[in-house]
């Protein structure tokens, strides 16, 4: 119901409300009408009835109606035709299988425009007037269509021109994510950037998704939580690893069938060290690894080596966290020859 300058305008249906639950929507049509009652004379005899539709048996009936006031002398009447098949004709618009009709009337209930027809749906959202536009939306929350979408509709209240904007919500979990490599401990929060793509399109942080970080200071397993925004919904986590700072060999000196190795001590977020030595630069020949379980060491004598042989050596740090080992990168290689 709405009020013009001189009349009260209502909208009604021909359906028998007492038999509503038994109504056969596929066979029995029903129609919509306007009632126009003068404000100066609210008696029933003064009320004028104007039928807007004339569906016959076996024809399409309507599935909902809205009456929206544009001004004292202009109103929008919007209804949707009932169908038994709402299969979308456009895969990008879940409501493209629906059909709405609308017409503009004056304050006396007279049509002042043609009846427009568009592929769209009506919804529980009553149109609002903004400038010269009547705006409302339909969401798949109202329908069992298999989509997760919202469509905004706009009707020009002067010309009747129609437009729509489809927002198909998507799961953020379906996008591809750039790989996050190992990061070295710095003592402060580590926040690696990630790149998200959907169908080849790069998503925008802040618009399409938000990022939060956790456990991202100390050595161990850190997490990035990516939460969808805008048309993207849901969230998922990306794991990356923080490894301890490395060290480097300071000196390698020869001994009889042995080598003396010295390095720069690294104790911060470090459990111990690993020294690796081999008979070639690629560490594929005669490779062995010595593990030192304390971070207080700064030198080590490696014994039981071949006499007068050249060895290649490197060192790395490690930290044990919850039973898992995290290793720094290997240091630059040094070489020396035993006596």
Coordinates of C-alpha atoms in Angstrom, one line a residue:
X1 CA 0.0 0.0 0.0
X2 CA 1.1 3.6 -0.7
X3 CA -0.4 7.1 -0.7
X4 CA -0.5 9.6 -3.6
X5 CA -1.5 13.2 -3.4
X6 CA -5.2 12.3 -3.5
X7 CA -5.5 8.5 -3.2
X8 CA -4.5 5.4 -1.2
X9 CA -3.2 2.9 -3.6
X10 CA -3.1 -0.8 -2.7
X11 CA -2.0 -3.9 -4.6
X12 CA -3.8 -7.3 -4.3
X13 CA -4.1 -10.7 -5.7
X14 CA -6.9 -12.9 -7.0
X15 CA -5.8 -16.0 -5.1
X16 CA -8.1 -17.5 -2.6
X17 CA -6.1 -17.1 0.6
X18 CA -8.2 -19.7 2.4
X19 CA -7.0 -22.4 -0.1
X20 CA -3.4 -21.1 -0.5
X21 CA -1.7 -24.4 0.6
X22 CA -3.6 -26.4 -2.0
X23 CA -2.9 -24.0 -4.9
X24 CA -1.6 -25.6 -8.1
X25 CA 1.0 -23.1 -9.2
X26 CA 1.6 -24.9 -12.5
X27 CA -2.1 -24.9 -13.6
X28 CA -4.0 -22.2 -11.8
X29 CA -3.1 -18.7 -12.6
X30 CA -3.8 -15.7 -10.5
X31 CA -3.7 -12.0 -11.2
X32 CA -2.8 -8.8 -9.6
X33 CA -4.9 -5.6 -9.3
X34 CA -4.7 -2.1 -7.8
X35 CA -7.2 -0.5 -5.5
X36 CA -7.4 3.2 -5.7
X37 CA -9.4 4.8 -2.8
X38 CA -9.8 8.6 -2.6
X39 CA -8.4 10.0 0.7
X40 CA -11.5 12.3 0.8
X41 CA -13.9 9.3 0.7
X42 CA -12.6 6.0 2.2
X43 CA -15.9 4.1 1.7
X44 CA -15.7 0.8 -0.2
X45 CA -18.1 2.2 -2.9
X46 CA -15.5 4.9 -3.7
X47 CA -12.7 2.4 -4.3
X48 CA -11.7 1.7 -7.9
X49 CA -10.2 -1.6 -8.9
X50 CA -7.7 -1.8 -11.8
X51 CA -6.5 -5.2 -13.0
X52 CA -2.8 -5.2 -14.1
X53 CA -2.6 -8.8 -15.4
X54 CA -5.0 -11.1 -17.1
X55 CA -3.4 -14.5 -16.9
X56 CA -5.7 -17.4 -18.1
X57 CA -5.8 -21.0 -16.9
X58 CA -2.6 -22.8 -18.1
X59 CA -0.8 -19.5 -18.6
X60 CA 1.9 -17.9 -16.4
X61 CA 0.8 -16.5 -13.1
X62 CA 2.8 -14.1 -11.0
X63 CA 5.2 -15.0 -8.2
X64 CA 5.4 -11.8 -6.3
X65 CA 4.6 -8.1 -6.5
X66 CA 6.0 -4.8 -5.2
X67 CA 4.5 -1.3 -5.2
X68 CA 7.1 1.5 -4.8
X69 CA 6.4 5.2 -4.5
X70 CA 8.5 7.4 -6.7
X71 CA 6.6 10.6 -6.1
X72 CA 3.1 11.7 -5.2
X73 CA 2.1 11.2 -8.8
X74 CA 4.3 8.3 -9.9
X75 CA 4.6 4.7 -8.7
X76 CA 6.5 1.6 -9.8
X77 CA 4.6 -1.7 -9.9
X78 CA 6.9 -4.7 -10.2
X79 CA 6.0 -8.4 -10.4
X80 CA 7.6 -11.7 -11.4
X81 CA 6.0 -14.3 -13.5
X82 CA 5.8 -17.8 -12.1
X83 CA 7.6 -20.5 -14.0
X84 CA 8.2 -24.2 -13.3
X85 CA 11.7 -24.1 -14.7
X86 CA 14.1 -21.3 -13.7
X87 CA 17.2 -22.7 -15.4
X88 CA 19.5 -19.7 -16.1
X89 CA 20.0 -18.7 -19.7
X90 CA 23.3 -17.0 -18.6
X91 CA 25.7 -19.1 -16.6
X92 CA 27.1 -15.9 -15.0
X93 CA 23.6 -14.8 -13.7
X94 CA 21.7 -17.3 -11.5
X95 CA 18.5 -15.3 -12.0
X96 CA 18.6 -15.1 -15.8
X97 CA 15.9 -17.8 -15.9
X98 CA 13.5 -15.6 -14.1
X99 CA 11.2 -13.0 -15.7
X100 CA 10.0 -9.7 -14.1
X101 CA 7.5 -7.2 -15.5
X102 CA 7.1 -3.6 -14.4
X103 CA 4.9 -0.6 -15.2
X104 CA 4.7 3.0 -14.0
X105 CA 1.3 4.4 -12.8
X106 CA 0.2 7.8 -11.7
X107 CA -1.5 8.8 -8.5
X108 CA -4.9 7.7 -9.8
X109 CA -3.6 4.2 -10.7
X110 CA -3.5 4.8 -14.5
X111 CA -0.6 3.3 -16.4
X112 CA 1.8 6.0 -17.7
X113 CA 4.3 3.7 -19.4
X114 CA 4.4 0.5 -21.3
X115 CA 4.8 -2.8 -19.4
X116 CA 8.5 -3.7 -19.4
X117 CA 9.9 -7.3 -19.3
X118 CA 13.4 -8.3 -18.2
X119 CA 15.3 -11.4 -17.2
X120 CA 15.5 -10.8 -13.5
X121 CA 14.0 -11.9 -10.2
X122 CA 11.9 -10.2 -7.5
X123 CA 12.9 -10.7 -3.9
X124 CA 12.0 -9.8 -0.3
X125 CA 14.1 -6.7 -0.7
X126 CA 11.7 -3.9 -1.5
X127 CA 13.0 -1.4 -4.0
X128 CA 14.4 1.9 -2.6
X129 CA 14.5 5.2 -4.5
X130 CA 17.8 6.9 -5.0
X131 CA 17.8 9.9 -7.3
X132 CA 16.0 8.7 -10.4
X133 CA 16.7 5.0 -9.8
X134 CA 14.7 2.3 -8.1
X135 CA 17.2 -0.1 -6.7
X136 CA 16.8 -3.6 -5.1
X137 CA 18.7 -6.9 -5.0
X138 CA 18.0 -10.6 -5.2
X139 CA 20.3 -13.1 -3.5
X140 CA 20.5 -16.9 -3.9
X141 CA 19.9 -17.0 -0.2
X142 CA 16.3 -16.8 -1.2
X143 CA 16.5 -19.5 -3.8
X144 CA 17.8 -23.1 -4.2
X145 CA 19.8 -22.4 -7.4
X146 CA 23.2 -23.9 -6.6
X147 CA 24.8 -20.4 -6.8
X148 CA 26.1 -18.1 -4.2
X149 CA 25.4 -14.8 -5.8
X150 CA 23.8 -11.4 -5.3
X151 CA 22.4 -9.4 -8.2
X152 CA 21.7 -5.7 -7.8
X153 CA 19.0 -4.3 -10.1
X154 CA 18.4 -0.6 -11.1
X155 CA 15.3 0.7 -12.9
X156 CA 15.3 4.3 -14.2
X157 CA 12.1 5.8 -12.8
X158 CA 11.8 8.3 -15.7
X159 CA 12.6 6.1 -18.7
X160 CA 12.2 2.6 -17.4
X161 CA 15.7 1.6 -18.5
X162 CA 17.0 -1.5 -16.7
X163 CA 20.5 -2.5 -15.6
X164 CA 22.0 -5.1 -13.3
X165 CA 25.2 -5.9 -11.6
X166 CA 26.0 -9.6 -10.7
X167 CA 28.2 -10.4 -7.8
X168 CA 29.0 -14.1 -7.9
X169 CA 30.6 -15.0 -4.6
X170 CA 33.5 -17.4 -4.9
X171 CA 35.5 -19.5 -2.5
X172 CA 38.9 -18.0 -1.8
X173 CA 40.2 -21.6 -1.4
X174 CA 39.9 -22.2 -5.1
X175 CA 42.5 -19.6 -6.1
X176 CA 46.2 -20.3 -6.8
X177 CA 48.8 -19.0 -4.4
X178 CA 52.5 -18.2 -5.1
X179 CA 55.0 -20.3 -3.2
X180 CA 56.5 -19.0 0.0
X181 CA 60.0 -20.1 0.5
X182 CA 62.0 -20.4 3.7
X183 CA 62.7 -17.2 5.6
X184 CA 65.7 -16.5 7.8
X185 CA 65.1 -15.5 11.4
X186 CA 65.5 -11.7 12.0
X187 CA 64.2 -11.3 15.5
X188 CA 61.1 -9.4 14.3
X189 CA 57.9 -10.4 12.5
X190 CA 58.4 -11.9 9.1
X191 CA 55.6 -11.1 6.7
X192 CA 56.3 -12.5 3.2
X193 CA 54.1 -11.3 0.4
X194 CA 51.9 -13.7 -1.5
X195 CA 50.3 -13.4 -4.9
X196 CA 46.8 -14.9 -5.5
X197 CA 45.4 -15.6 -8.9
X198 CA 41.9 -16.7 -10.1
X199 CA 41.6 -17.7 -13.7
X200 CA 44.8 -15.9 -14.6
X201 CA 43.7 -12.6 -12.9
X202 CA 45.8 -11.3 -10.0
X203 CA 43.7 -10.6 -7.0
X204 CA 44.1 -7.4 -5.0
X205 CA 45.0 -7.5 -1.3
X206 CA 42.5 -5.5 0.7
X207 CA 39.8 -5.7 -1.9
X208 CA 39.6 -9.4 -2.7
X209 CA 41.3 -10.8 0.4
X210 CA 43.0 -9.9 3.7
X211 CA 46.2 -11.4 5.2
X212 CA 47.1 -12.1 8.8
X213 CA 50.3 -13.8 10.1
X214 CA 50.9 -16.0 13.2
X215 CA 53.9 -17.6 14.8
X216 CA 56.1 -15.5 12.4
X217 CA 58.9 -14.4 14.7
X218 CA 60.9 -17.3 16.0
X219 CA 62.4 -20.3 14.1
X220 CA 59.8 -22.9 13.3
X221 CA 56.5 -23.2 11.3
X222 CA 54.7 -19.9 10.6
X223 CA 51.3 -19.4 9.1
X224 CA 49.6 -17.0 6.8
X225 CA 45.8 -16.8 7.0
X226 CA 44.1 -15.6 3.8
X227 CA 40.5 -14.5 4.2
X228 CA 38.2 -13.7 1.3
X229 CA 36.7 -10.2 0.8
X230 CA 34.3 -8.7 -1.7
X231 CA 33.1 -11.5 -3.9
X232 CA 35.4 -14.0 -2.3
X233 CA 34.4 -15.9 0.8
X234 CA 36.1 -18.4 3.2
X235 CA 39.7 -18.6 4.3
X236 CA 42.7 -20.9 4.2
X237 CA 46.2 -21.0 5.6
X238 CA 49.6 -21.1 4.0
X239 CA 52.5 -22.5 5.9
X240 CA 56.1 -21.2 5.6
X241 CA 59.2 -21.9 7.6
X242 CA 61.6 -19.7 9.5
X243 CA 65.1 -21.0 9.8
X244 CA 68.0 -19.9 12.0
X245 CA 70.6 -17.5 10.9
X246 CA 73.6 -19.2 9.3
X247 CA 77.3 -18.8 10.1
X248 CA 80.5 -19.2 8.1
X249 CA 83.8 -20.9 8.4
X250 CA 86.5 -18.6 9.6
X251 CA 89.5 -20.9 9.3
X252 CA 90.4 -24.4 8.2
X253 CA 93.9 -25.7 9.0
X254 CA 95.6 -29.0 8.3
X255 CA 96.6 -31.6 10.7
X256 CA 97.8 -35.2 10.3
X257 CA 94.9 -37.1 8.8
X258 CA 92.7 -34.4 10.2
X259 CA 91.4 -30.8 9.8
X260 CA 90.8 -28.1 12.4
X261 CA 87.7 -26.0 11.6
X262 CA 86.8 -22.7 13.2
X263 CA 83.6 -20.6 12.7
X264 CA 81.7 -17.6 13.9
X265 CA 79.5 -18.6 16.8
X266 CA 75.8 -18.2 16.3
X267 CA 73.6 -18.8 19.4
X268 CA 70.4 -16.9 18.7
X269 CA 67.5 -19.2 18.0
X270 CA 70.1 -22.0 17.3
X271 CA 70.4 -25.4 18.9
X272 CA 73.7 -26.5 17.3
X273 CA 75.7 -26.9 14.1
X274 CA 76.3 -29.3 11.3
X275 CA 79.7 -29.5 9.5
X276 CA 79.8 -31.3 6.2
X277 CA 82.9 -32.4 4.3
X278 CA 83.6 -34.3 1.1
X279 CA 86.3 -35.0 -1.4
X280 CA 84.8 -32.8 -4.2
X281 CA 83.0 -29.5 -4.5
X282 CA 79.7 -31.0 -5.3
X283 CA 79.7 -33.0 -2.0
X284 CA 79.0 -36.2 -3.9
X285 CA 82.2 -38.1 -3.1
X286 CA 83.0 -39.3 0.4
X287 CA 80.5 -36.9 2.0
X288 CA 80.0 -37.1 5.7
X289 CA 78.3 -34.9 8.3
X290 CA 79.3 -34.0 11.8
X291 CA 76.5 -32.8 14.1
X292 CA 77.3 -30.6 17.2
X293 CA 74.4 -30.5 19.6
X294 CA 75.4 -27.3 21.4
X295 CA 75.5 -23.8 20.1
X296 CA 78.5 -22.8 22.3
X297 CA 81.0 -24.5 20.0
X298 CA 83.1 -22.4 17.7
X299 CA 85.7 -25.0 16.6
X300 CA 86.0 -28.7 15.8
X301 CA 88.8 -31.1 14.9
X302 CA 87.7 -33.6 12.3
X303 CA 89.7 -36.8 12.4
X304 CA 90.1 -40.1 10.7
X305 CA 90.5 -38.4 7.3
X306 CA 92.7 -39.6 4.4
X307 CA 96.3 -38.4 4.5
X308 CA 97.4 -35.7 2.0
X309 CA 93.9 -35.4 0.6
X310 CA 92.0 -32.3 -0.2
X311 CA 88.6 -31.8 1.5
X312 CA 85.8 -29.4 0.9
X313 CA 83.9 -28.2 4.0
X314 CA 80.8 -26.1 4.8
X315 CA 78.7 -25.4 7.9
X316 CA 75.1 -24.6 8.8
X317 CA 73.2 -24.0 12.0
X318 CA 70.0 -25.8 13.1
X319 CA 67.3 -25.5 15.7
X320 CA 65.1 -28.3 17.0
X321 CA 61.4 -27.2 17.6
X322 CA 58.8 -29.7 18.7
X323 CA 60.8 -32.6 17.5
X324 CA 61.4 -31.0 14.0
X325 CA 64.8 -29.7 12.8
X326 CA 65.1 -26.4 11.0
X327 CA 68.4 -25.8 9.1
X328 CA 70.0 -22.6 7.9
X329 CA 71.5 -22.4 4.4
X330 CA 75.0 -23.9 4.0
X331 CA 77.9 -21.5 4.4
X332 CA 80.3 -20.8 1.5
X333 CA 82.7 -23.7 0.9
X334 CA 86.3 -23.7 2.1
X335 CA 88.9 -26.3 1.3
X336 CA 92.1 -27.6 2.9
X337 CA 94.5 -30.5 2.5
X338 CA 95.4 -32.9 5.3
X339 CA 98.9 -33.8 6.2

